[in-house]
mmCIF file of C-alpha atoms and ligand atoms in Angstrom:
data_model
loop_
_atom_site.group_PDB
_atom_site.id
_atom_site.type_symbol
_atom_site.label_atom_id
_atom_site.label_comp_id
_atom_site.label_asym_id
_atom_site.label_seq_id
_atom_site.Cartn_x
_atom_site.Cartn_y
_atom_site.Cartn_z
ATOM 1 C CA MET A 1 1.918 -36.239 16.227
ATOM 2 C CA SER A 2 1.835 -32.447 16.454
ATOM 3 C CA ALA A 3 2.088 -30.394 13.283
ATOM 4 C CA VAL A 4 5.342 -28.874 12.068
ATOM 5 C CA ILE A 5 4.651 -26.389 9.288
ATOM 6 C CA LEU A 6 7.136 -25.242 6.660
ATOM 7 C CA ALA A 7 5.858 -21.936 5.235
ATOM 8 C CA PHE A 8 6.788 -19.573 2.403
ATOM 9 C CA ASP A 9 5.955 -15.973 1.612
ATOM 10 C CA THR A 10 7.143 -14.368 -1.632
ATOM 11 C CA SER A 11 4.200 -12.030 -2.137
ATOM 12 C CA CYS A 12 6.201 -8.860 -2.645
ATOM 13 C CA ASP A 13 9.924 -8.135 -2.257
ATOM 14 C CA ASP A 14 10.971 -10.259 0.727
ATOM 15 C CA THR A 15 11.856 -13.932 0.301
ATOM 16 C CA SER A 16 10.780 -15.638 3.480
ATOM 17 C CA CYS A 17 10.727 -19.185 4.800
ATOM 18 C CA ALA A 18 9.692 -20.233 8.306
ATOM 19 C CA ILE A 19 9.158 -23.379 10.354
ATOM 20 C CA LEU A 20 6.578 -23.542 13.138
ATOM 21 C CA GLY A 21 5.909 -26.465 15.461
ATOM 22 C CA SER A 22 5.339 -26.826 19.176
ATOM 23 C CA ASN A 23 9.085 -27.268 19.824
ATOM 24 C CA VAL A 24 10.623 -25.669 16.749
ATOM 25 C CA GLN A 25 10.527 -22.204 15.311
ATOM 26 C CA SER A 26 12.511 -20.273 12.723
ATOM 27 C CA ASN A 27 11.866 -17.299 10.497
ATOM 28 C CA VAL A 28 14.218 -16.277 7.702
ATOM 29 C CA VAL A 29 13.572 -13.118 5.684
ATOM 30 C CA ILE A 30 15.904 -12.209 2.824
ATOM 31 C CA SER A 31 15.190 -8.594 1.966
ATOM 32 C CA GLN A 32 15.537 -7.135 -1.528
ATOM 33 C CA ASN A 33 15.502 -3.510 -0.342
ATOM 34 C CA ILE A 34 19.007 -2.787 -1.678
ATOM 35 C CA ILE A 35 17.915 -3.844 -5.174
ATOM 36 C CA HIS A 36 14.673 -1.838 -5.290
ATOM 37 C CA GLU A 37 16.035 1.189 -3.406
ATOM 38 C CA GLN A 38 17.663 2.609 -6.539
ATOM 39 C CA TYR A 39 14.258 2.700 -8.304
ATOM 40 C CA GLY A 40 12.316 4.121 -5.328
ATOM 41 C CA GLY A 41 9.872 1.207 -5.559
ATOM 42 C CA ILE A 42 9.530 -2.461 -6.451
ATOM 43 C CA MET A 43 10.366 -3.747 -9.929
ATOM 44 C CA PRO A 44 8.124 -6.865 -10.175
ATOM 45 C CA GLU A 45 10.191 -8.917 -12.657
ATOM 46 C CA MET A 46 13.396 -8.215 -10.760
ATOM 47 C CA ALA A 47 11.675 -9.143 -7.487
ATOM 48 C CA ALA A 48 10.609 -12.513 -8.960
ATOM 49 C CA ARG A 49 14.083 -13.259 -10.299
ATOM 50 C CA THR A 50 15.617 -12.461 -6.902
ATOM 51 C CA HIS A 51 13.063 -14.681 -5.101
ATOM 52 C CA PHE A 52 14.062 -17.465 -7.467
ATOM 53 C CA GLU A 53 17.737 -16.948 -6.576
ATOM 54 C CA ASN A 54 17.108 -16.734 -2.811
ATOM 55 C CA ILE A 55 14.325 -19.180 -1.958
ATOM 56 C CA ASP A 56 16.526 -22.233 -1.696
ATOM 57 C CA LYS A 57 18.961 -20.411 0.609
ATOM 58 C CA ALA A 58 16.085 -19.079 2.763
ATOM 59 C CA THR A 59 14.779 -22.649 3.134
ATOM 60 C CA GLN A 60 18.171 -24.061 4.118
ATOM 61 C CA LEU A 61 18.646 -21.296 6.700
ATOM 62 C CA ALA A 62 15.159 -21.908 8.120
ATOM 63 C CA PHE A 63 16.012 -25.597 8.678
ATOM 64 C CA GLU A 64 19.366 -24.667 10.246
ATOM 65 C CA GLN A 65 17.758 -22.130 12.606
ATOM 66 C CA ALA A 66 15.033 -24.560 13.658
ATOM 67 C CA ASN A 67 17.557 -27.383 13.918
ATOM 68 C CA CYS A 68 15.329 -29.851 12.075
ATOM 69 C CA CYS A 69 15.032 -31.437 8.632
ATOM 70 C CA ILE A 70 12.395 -32.106 5.974
ATOM 71 C CA LYS A 71 11.467 -35.439 7.615
ATOM 72 C CA ASP A 72 10.155 -33.461 10.614
ATOM 73 C CA ILE A 73 7.747 -31.436 8.458
ATOM 74 C CA THR A 74 4.075 -32.451 8.465
ATOM 75 C CA HIS A 75 2.552 -29.618 6.354
ATOM 76 C CA ILE A 76 3.646 -27.011 3.830
ATOM 77 C CA ALA A 77 1.969 -23.587 3.683
ATOM 78 C CA VAL A 78 2.359 -20.880 1.089
ATOM 79 C CA THR A 79 1.035 -17.397 0.383
ATOM 80 C CA ILE A 80 -1.134 -17.570 -2.756
ATOM 81 C CA GLY A 81 -2.133 -13.861 -2.800
ATOM 82 C CA PRO A 82 -2.673 -10.962 -2.804
ATOM 83 C CA GLY A 83 0.631 -9.664 -4.108
ATOM 84 C CA LEU A 84 2.726 -9.395 -7.257
ATOM 85 C CA LEU A 85 1.971 -12.277 -9.627
ATOM 86 C CA PRO A 86 5.577 -13.029 -10.716
ATOM 87 C CA SER A 87 6.694 -13.027 -7.051
ATOM 88 C CA LEU A 88 3.800 -15.183 -5.844
ATOM 89 C CA LEU A 89 4.445 -17.728 -8.601
ATOM 90 C CA VAL A 90 7.977 -18.384 -7.324
ATOM 91 C CA GLY A 91 6.767 -19.295 -3.815
ATOM 92 C CA VAL A 92 3.781 -21.332 -5.005
ATOM 93 C CA SER A 93 5.868 -23.326 -7.527
ATOM 94 C CA PHE A 94 8.638 -23.968 -5.000
ATOM 95 C CA ALA A 95 6.151 -25.104 -2.330
ATOM 96 C CA LYS A 96 4.350 -27.363 -4.817
ATOM 97 C CA GLY A 97 7.676 -28.913 -5.847
ATOM 98 C CA LEU A 98 8.332 -29.903 -2.211
ATOM 99 C CA VAL A 99 4.750 -31.131 -1.800
ATOM 100 C CA TYR A 100 5.105 -33.517 -4.765
ATOM 101 C CA ARG A 101 8.621 -34.598 -3.795
ATOM 102 C CA TYR A 102 7.828 -35.354 -0.137
ATOM 103 C CA ASN A 103 4.119 -36.140 -0.434
ATOM 104 C CA LEU A 104 2.980 -33.532 2.093
ATOM 105 C CA PRO A 105 -0.299 -31.594 2.311
ATOM 106 C CA LEU A 106 -0.265 -27.985 1.036
ATOM 107 C CA ILE A 107 -2.157 -25.226 2.858
ATOM 108 C CA PRO A 108 -2.855 -22.105 0.753
ATOM 109 C CA ILE A 109 -2.791 -18.880 2.768
ATOM 110 C CA ASN A 110 -4.036 -15.372 2.107
ATOM 111 C CA HIS A 111 -1.190 -12.947 2.876
ATOM 112 C CA ILE A 112 -3.575 -10.610 4.737
ATOM 113 C CA GLU A 113 -4.754 -13.462 6.945
ATOM 114 C CA GLY A 114 -1.080 -14.033 7.752
ATOM 115 C CA HIS A 115 -0.669 -10.396 8.841
ATOM 116 C CA ILE A 116 -3.820 -10.631 11.001
ATOM 117 C CA PHE A 117 -2.450 -13.589 12.962
ATOM 118 C CA ALA A 118 1.198 -12.401 13.220
ATOM 119 C CA SER A 119 0.575 -11.103 16.765
ATOM 120 C CA PHE A 120 -0.822 -14.503 17.799
ATOM 121 C CA ILE A 121 2.641 -16.056 17.633
ATOM 122 C CA GLU A 122 3.341 -14.457 21.026
ATOM 123 C CA LYS A 123 -0.091 -13.896 22.558
ATOM 124 C CA ASP A 124 -3.747 -14.732 21.943
ATOM 125 C CA ILE A 125 -6.645 -12.315 21.908
ATOM 126 C CA GLU A 126 -10.286 -13.252 22.166
ATOM 127 C CA PHE A 127 -12.704 -13.059 19.265
ATOM 128 C CA PRO A 128 -14.357 -10.858 18.175
ATOM 129 C CA PHE A 129 -11.754 -8.216 17.443
ATOM 130 C CA ILE A 130 -11.224 -5.410 14.992
ATOM 131 C CA VAL A 131 -8.013 -5.467 12.984
ATOM 132 C CA LEU A 132 -6.406 -2.453 11.350
ATOM 133 C CA ILE A 133 -4.257 -3.756 8.496
ATOM 134 C CA VAL A 134 -1.772 -1.144 7.354
ATOM 135 C CA SER A 135 0.802 -2.086 4.737
ATOM 136 C CA GLY A 136 2.195 -1.088 1.363
ATOM 137 C CA ALA A 137 -0.969 -2.322 -0.327
ATOM 138 C CA HIS A 138 -3.626 -2.247 2.410
ATOM 139 C CA THR A 139 -5.345 0.152 4.754
ATOM 140 C CA HIS A 140 -8.289 -1.964 5.801
ATOM 141 C CA LEU A 141 -10.468 -2.342 8.880
ATOM 142 C CA TYR A 142 -11.995 -5.787 9.390
ATOM 143 C CA LEU A 143 -14.248 -7.224 12.048
ATOM 144 C CA VAL A 144 -12.867 -10.703 12.856
ATOM 145 C CA GLU A 145 -15.354 -13.052 14.544
ATOM 146 C CA GLY A 146 -13.333 -16.263 14.120
ATOM 147 C CA ILE A 147 -10.913 -17.982 11.746
ATOM 148 C CA GLY A 148 -12.247 -17.291 8.253
ATOM 149 C CA ARG A 149 -14.998 -14.985 9.537
ATOM 150 C CA TYR A 150 -13.943 -11.546 8.329
ATOM 151 C CA THR A 151 -16.211 -8.583 7.582
ATOM 152 C CA LEU A 152 -14.747 -5.594 5.783
ATOM 153 C CA LEU A 153 -15.678 -2.375 7.627
ATOM 154 C CA GLY A 154 -13.642 0.202 5.739
ATOM 155 C CA LYS A 155 -10.700 0.607 3.405
ATOM 156 C CA THR A 156 -8.663 3.142 1.531
ATOM 157 C CA LEU A 157 -10.348 4.562 -1.530
ATOM 158 C CA ASP A 158 -6.997 5.331 -3.188
ATOM 159 C CA ASP A 159 -3.416 4.875 -1.872
ATOM 160 C CA ALA A 160 -2.575 2.568 1.022
ATOM 161 C CA VAL A 161 -0.890 4.321 3.942
ATOM 162 C CA GLY A 162 2.397 2.425 3.414
ATOM 163 C CA GLU A 163 2.289 3.426 -0.257
ATOM 164 C CA ALA A 164 1.843 7.079 0.842
ATOM 165 C CA TYR A 165 4.903 6.747 3.122
ATOM 166 C CA ASP A 166 6.936 5.278 0.243
ATOM 167 C CA LYS A 167 5.791 7.955 -2.241
ATOM 168 C CA VAL A 168 6.384 10.841 0.208
ATOM 169 C CA ALA A 169 9.863 9.453 0.909
ATOM 170 C CA ARG A 170 10.565 9.468 -2.825
ATOM 171 C CA ILE A 171 9.293 13.073 -3.143
ATOM 172 C CA LEU A 172 11.609 14.075 -0.278
ATOM 173 C CA GLY A 173 14.548 12.318 -1.944
ATOM 174 C CA LEU A 174 14.816 9.637 0.745
ATOM 175 C CA GLY A 175 15.350 5.882 0.242
ATOM 176 C CA TYR A 176 13.075 2.844 -0.017
ATOM 177 C CA PRO A 177 11.062 1.626 1.860
ATOM 178 C CA GLY A 178 10.041 5.084 3.009
ATOM 179 C CA GLY A 179 8.129 4.139 6.170
ATOM 180 C CA PRO A 180 11.037 3.392 8.528
ATOM 181 C CA ILE A 181 13.053 6.381 7.192
ATOM 182 C CA ILE A 182 10.207 8.881 7.673
ATOM 183 C CA ASP A 183 9.443 7.368 11.083
ATOM 184 C CA LYS A 184 13.067 7.986 12.151
ATOM 185 C CA LEU A 185 13.369 11.500 10.671
ATOM 186 C CA SER A 186 10.051 12.512 12.300
ATOM 187 C CA LYS A 187 11.700 12.307 15.696
ATOM 188 C CA ASN A 188 13.857 15.336 14.761
ATOM 189 C CA GLY A 189 11.007 17.359 13.235
ATOM 190 C CA LYS A 190 8.121 19.484 14.500
ATOM 191 C CA ALA A 191 4.774 17.861 13.753
ATOM 192 C CA ASP A 192 2.926 21.201 13.830
ATOM 193 C CA SER A 193 5.146 22.808 11.171
ATOM 194 C CA PHE A 194 2.696 22.057 8.363
ATOM 195 C CA LYS A 195 -1.030 21.497 8.605
ATOM 196 C CA ILE A 196 -1.219 18.436 6.369
ATOM 197 C CA PRO A 197 -4.880 17.535 5.641
ATOM 198 C CA LYS A 198 -6.371 14.279 6.907
ATOM 199 C CA GLY A 199 -8.334 12.466 4.209
ATOM 200 C CA LEU A 200 -12.040 11.848 5.047
ATOM 201 C CA SER A 201 -11.555 13.141 8.607
ATOM 202 C CA LYS A 202 -14.712 13.820 10.625
ATOM 203 C CA LYS A 203 -16.770 12.196 7.854
ATOM 204 C CA ASN A 204 -19.213 9.468 8.807
ATOM 205 C CA THR A 205 -17.305 6.718 7.012
ATOM 206 C CA LEU A 206 -14.754 4.077 7.962
ATOM 207 C CA ASN A 207 -13.005 4.504 4.607
ATOM 208 C CA PHE A 208 -9.631 6.210 4.256
ATOM 209 C CA SER A 209 -7.949 8.384 1.641
ATOM 210 C CA PHE A 210 -4.214 9.081 1.452
ATOM 211 C CA SER A 211 -3.706 10.473 -2.066
ATOM 212 C CA GLY A 212 -4.420 14.067 -0.944
ATOM 213 C CA VAL A 213 -1.746 13.885 1.764
ATOM 214 C CA LYS A 214 0.834 12.852 -0.799
ATOM 215 C CA THR A 215 -0.181 15.640 -3.225
ATOM 216 C CA TYR A 216 -0.012 18.180 -0.398
ATOM 217 C CA VAL A 217 3.581 17.140 0.377
ATOM 218 C CA LYS A 218 4.471 17.267 -3.331
ATOM 219 C CA ASN A 219 3.239 20.885 -3.518
ATOM 220 C CA LEU A 220 5.142 21.813 -0.343
ATOM 221 C CA VAL A 221 8.364 20.413 -1.807
ATOM 222 C CA GLU A 222 7.857 22.140 -5.161
ATOM 223 C CA LYS A 223 7.380 25.501 -3.406
ATOM 224 C CA SER A 224 10.391 25.075 -1.116
ATOM 225 C CA PRO A 225 13.650 26.571 -2.450
ATOM 226 C CA THR A 226 15.800 23.907 -0.777
ATOM 227 C CA LEU A 227 15.293 20.525 0.852
ATOM 228 C CA SER A 228 17.128 21.403 4.069
ATOM 229 C CA LYS A 229 17.421 18.792 6.776
ATOM 230 C CA THR A 230 15.112 20.801 9.043
ATOM 231 C CA PHE A 231 12.499 21.127 6.273
ATOM 232 C CA VAL A 232 12.608 17.392 5.501
ATOM 233 C CA CYS A 233 12.294 16.431 9.180
ATOM 234 C CA ASP A 234 9.433 18.900 9.725
ATOM 235 C CA VAL A 235 7.537 17.597 6.663
ATOM 236 C CA ALA A 236 8.168 13.998 7.787
ATOM 237 C CA ALA A 237 6.846 14.713 11.301
ATOM 238 C CA SER A 238 3.782 16.626 10.029
ATOM 239 C CA PHE A 239 2.987 13.908 7.468
ATOM 240 C CA GLN A 240 3.406 11.149 10.047
ATOM 241 C CA ARG A 241 1.128 12.919 12.516
ATOM 242 C CA SER A 242 -1.572 13.404 9.860
ATOM 243 C CA CYS A 243 -1.446 9.683 8.895
ATOM 244 C CA VAL A 244 -1.435 8.394 12.475
ATOM 245 C CA GLU A 245 -4.243 10.704 13.594
ATOM 246 C CA ILE A 246 -6.581 9.579 10.821
ATOM 247 C CA LEU A 247 -5.731 5.887 11.391
ATOM 248 C CA CYS A 248 -6.548 6.304 15.097
ATOM 249 C CA GLU A 249 -9.705 8.334 14.441
ATOM 250 C CA LYS A 250 -11.245 5.747 12.071
ATOM 251 C CA THR A 251 -10.192 2.768 14.196
ATOM 252 C CA ILE A 252 -11.780 4.210 17.335
ATOM 253 C CA MET A 253 -14.882 4.996 15.304
ATOM 254 C CA ALA A 254 -15.050 1.328 14.240
ATOM 255 C CA LEU A 255 -14.555 0.012 17.815
ATOM 256 C CA LYS A 256 -17.371 2.243 19.060
ATOM 257 C CA LYS A 257 -19.722 1.587 16.150
ATOM 258 C CA TYR A 258 -19.460 -2.209 16.498
ATOM 259 C CA ASN A 259 -19.082 -2.149 20.283
ATOM 260 C CA ILE A 260 -15.830 -4.177 20.197
ATOM 261 C CA ASN A 261 -13.254 -4.167 22.977
ATOM 262 C CA ASN A 262 -10.303 -5.881 21.248
ATOM 263 C CA LEU A 263 -8.023 -4.298 18.667
ATOM 264 C CA VAL A 264 -5.216 -5.897 16.643
ATOM 265 C CA LEU A 265 -2.742 -3.960 14.497
ATOM 266 C CA ALA A 266 -1.201 -5.695 11.494
ATOM 267 C CA GLY A 267 1.043 -5.053 8.478
ATOM 268 C CA GLY A 268 4.280 -3.190 7.844
ATOM 269 C CA VAL A 269 3.033 0.213 9.045
ATOM 270 C CA SER A 270 2.126 -1.305 12.429
ATOM 271 C CA ALA A 271 5.898 -1.034 13.096
ATOM 272 C CA ASN A 272 5.457 2.754 13.127
ATOM 273 C CA SER A 273 6.572 4.197 16.452
ATOM 274 C CA LEU A 274 3.962 6.974 16.634
ATOM 275 C CA LEU A 275 1.091 4.667 15.633
ATOM 276 C CA ARG A 276 2.086 2.159 18.332
ATOM 277 C CA GLU A 277 2.463 4.936 20.926
ATOM 278 C CA LYS A 278 -0.875 6.635 20.120
ATOM 279 C CA MET A 279 -2.826 3.363 19.931
ATOM 280 C CA SER A 280 -1.325 2.247 23.268
ATOM 281 C CA GLU A 281 -2.348 5.570 24.864
ATOM 282 C CA LEU A 282 -5.873 5.245 23.450
ATOM 283 C CA SER A 283 -6.121 1.654 24.667
ATOM 284 C CA GLN A 284 -5.292 2.757 28.232
ATOM 285 C CA HIS A 285 -7.483 5.821 28.067
ATOM 286 C CA LEU A 286 -10.553 4.142 26.523
ATOM 287 C CA GLY A 287 -10.054 0.723 28.119
ATOM 288 C CA PHE A 288 -9.876 -1.570 25.065
ATOM 289 C CA LYS A 289 -7.381 -4.445 24.707
ATOM 290 C CA LEU A 290 -4.620 -3.879 22.152
ATOM 291 C CA LEU A 291 -2.479 -6.514 20.476
ATOM 292 C CA LEU A 292 0.598 -5.162 18.705
ATOM 293 C CA PRO A 293 2.701 -7.513 16.568
ATOM 294 C CA PRO A 294 6.356 -7.843 17.633
ATOM 295 C CA LEU A 295 8.447 -5.449 15.492
ATOM 296 C CA SER A 296 10.119 -8.349 13.669
ATOM 297 C CA LEU A 297 6.730 -9.693 12.527
ATOM 298 C CA CYS A 298 5.097 -6.422 11.344
ATOM 299 C CA THR A 299 6.576 -6.519 7.855
ATOM 300 C CA ASP A 300 6.323 -9.493 5.501
ATOM 301 C CA ASN A 301 7.513 -12.826 6.892
ATOM 302 C CA ALA A 302 6.651 -16.500 6.544
ATOM 303 C CA LEU A 303 6.194 -17.185 10.266
ATOM 304 C CA MET A 304 2.856 -15.338 10.151
ATOM 305 C CA ILE A 305 1.885 -17.563 7.187
ATOM 306 C CA ALA A 306 2.764 -20.659 9.232
ATOM 307 C CA LYS A 307 0.684 -19.309 12.138
ATOM 308 C CA ALA A 308 -2.366 -18.723 9.909
ATOM 309 C CA ALA A 309 -1.870 -22.236 8.468
ATOM 310 C CA SER A 310 -1.760 -23.755 11.979
ATOM 311 C CA PHE A 311 -5.495 -22.991 12.283
ATOM 312 C CA LYS A 312 -6.203 -24.959 9.087
ATOM 313 C CA ILE A 313 -4.175 -28.125 9.434
ATOM 314 C CA ASN A 314 -7.281 -30.323 9.387
ATOM 315 C CA ALA A 315 -8.842 -28.677 6.337
ATOM 316 C CA LYS A 316 -8.602 -30.488 2.990
ATOM 317 C CA PHE A 317 -7.428 -28.568 -0.083
ATOM 318 C CA ASP A 318 -7.411 -29.721 -3.696
ATOM 319 C CA LEU A 319 -3.786 -29.382 -4.777
ATOM 320 C CA ASN A 320 -4.716 -28.874 -8.434
ATOM 321 C CA SER A 321 -6.867 -25.861 -7.668
ATOM 322 C CA ILE A 322 -4.221 -24.103 -5.549
ATOM 323 C CA ASP A 323 -2.680 -21.293 -7.561
ATOM 324 C CA ALA A 324 -1.242 -17.797 -7.221
ATOM 325 C CA ASN A 325 -3.932 -15.098 -7.247
ATOM 326 C CA PRO A 326 -2.563 -11.528 -7.163
ATOM 327 C CA SER A 327 -5.962 -9.983 -6.377
ATOM 328 C CA LEU A 328 -7.114 -12.517 -3.785
ATOM 329 C CA THR A 329 -9.489 -11.002 -1.212
ATOM 330 C CA LEU A 330 -10.171 -12.168 2.324
HETATM 331 O O1 LIG B 1 3.422 -5.584 5.201
HETATM 332 P P1 LIG B 1 4.573 -5.101 4.399
HETATM 333 O O2 LIG B 1 5.955 -5.612 4.734
HETATM 334 O O3 LIG B 1 4.383 -5.390 2.871
HETATM 335 C C1 LIG B 1 3.135 -5.353 2.242
HETATM 336 O O4 LIG B 1 2.404 -6.355 2.345
HETATM 337 O O5 LIG B 1 2.858 -4.257 1.675
HETATM 338 O O6 LIG B 1 4.551 -3.515 4.501
HETATM 339 C C2 LIG B 1 5.491 -2.717 3.844
HETATM 340 C C3 LIG B 1 5.130 -1.263 4.094
HETATM 341 C C4 LIG B 1 5.993 -0.289 3.289
HETATM 342 O O7 LIG B 1 5.140 0.629 2.636
HETATM 343 C C5 LIG B 1 6.848 0.372 4.363
HETATM 344 O O8 LIG B 1 7.221 1.696 4.032
HETATM 345 C C6 LIG B 1 5.924 0.341 5.558
HETATM 346 O O9 LIG B 1 5.294 -0.925 5.481
HETATM 347 N N1 LIG B 1 6.616 0.465 6.859
HETATM 348 C C7 LIG B 1 6.441 1.510 7.705
HETATM 349 C C8 LIG B 1 7.328 1.290 8.797
HETATM 350 N N2 LIG B 1 7.993 0.117 8.578
HETATM 351 C C9 LIG B 1 7.541 -0.381 7.387
HETATM 352 N N3 LIG B 1 5.641 2.578 7.620
HETATM 353 C C10 LIG B 1 5.699 3.479 8.626
HETATM 354 N N4 LIG B 1 6.523 3.357 9.691
HETATM 355 C C11 LIG B 1 7.350 2.287 9.826
HETATM 356 N N5 LIG B 1 8.157 2.185 10.888
HETATM 357 ZN ZN1 LIG B 2 2.419 -7.691 3.750
#
């Protein structure tokens, strides 16, 4: 019998449930953006309460979309970390409840591993590959030599790039999450209006730094008499170019240093239009293979958790030792 995995992700502010089998697939994401928008960021306790309210509905919708029922499920998978502890606890407790009730095996998944394999839902890429994980909490470069074989090559020393997008959006008086808004406004701005510095550029390191970029924008805004539409669009475009250029520079450095020909992008910021465009150009120009996640699977979702779990269906896990771990590493 082939596996049919029911998966949950409640690591941050999206309540997601997905089903993945050879003939069935669904992916339900209930966003909390409207709730957190008014605060310009995520309120952890409120996020957990909203997960609690929505997880049952997300599960029902996932079964409806996949046109199957609990009797068809062979495995349950859940994100155990990293993420916000109150949020993670909702998903882990809910998944464990189903595991006890229906006597199914539980597969614990690292949220970052989920992001890495999101692109694999549509297409495979050969190992080894380098993955650039860019999200609200991560800006990490890993060498991936197989399932579970991950070597950290570089990471942000301060803010994650998605966090920088969200903070810059708040400074500019825009909504939450900032990434998609800045991405859109950039299209109406001139990227050479402001020379926004690129953290750790031209330095012999695969680490990143984004706190300086954010401070630079803060100073620009404080000095500007008004936040005109043109000013906001020009800052957005200049900021976006600075971020994308440094992400490309370090990623190419990693591919060359480790002599790797396959690149995977992962995480919410991999939805960014300029990052996708520049990486695609570089892939053609330099001749490496590029795997971009479909736009719907860049940000948090449970289908990527189900995909990561599909590689582990034969592994045995001790149910009692599975727990939420907000600072879980790969
Ligand atoms: O992976 P994700 O959904 O959640 C985390 O695990 O953090 O990523 C969310 C992040 C947010 O910071 C959001 O602003 C950013 O991804 N993001 C984008 C875009 N879409 C989402 N950043 C830049 N451009 C986008 N189009
Ligand atoms: Zn994520």
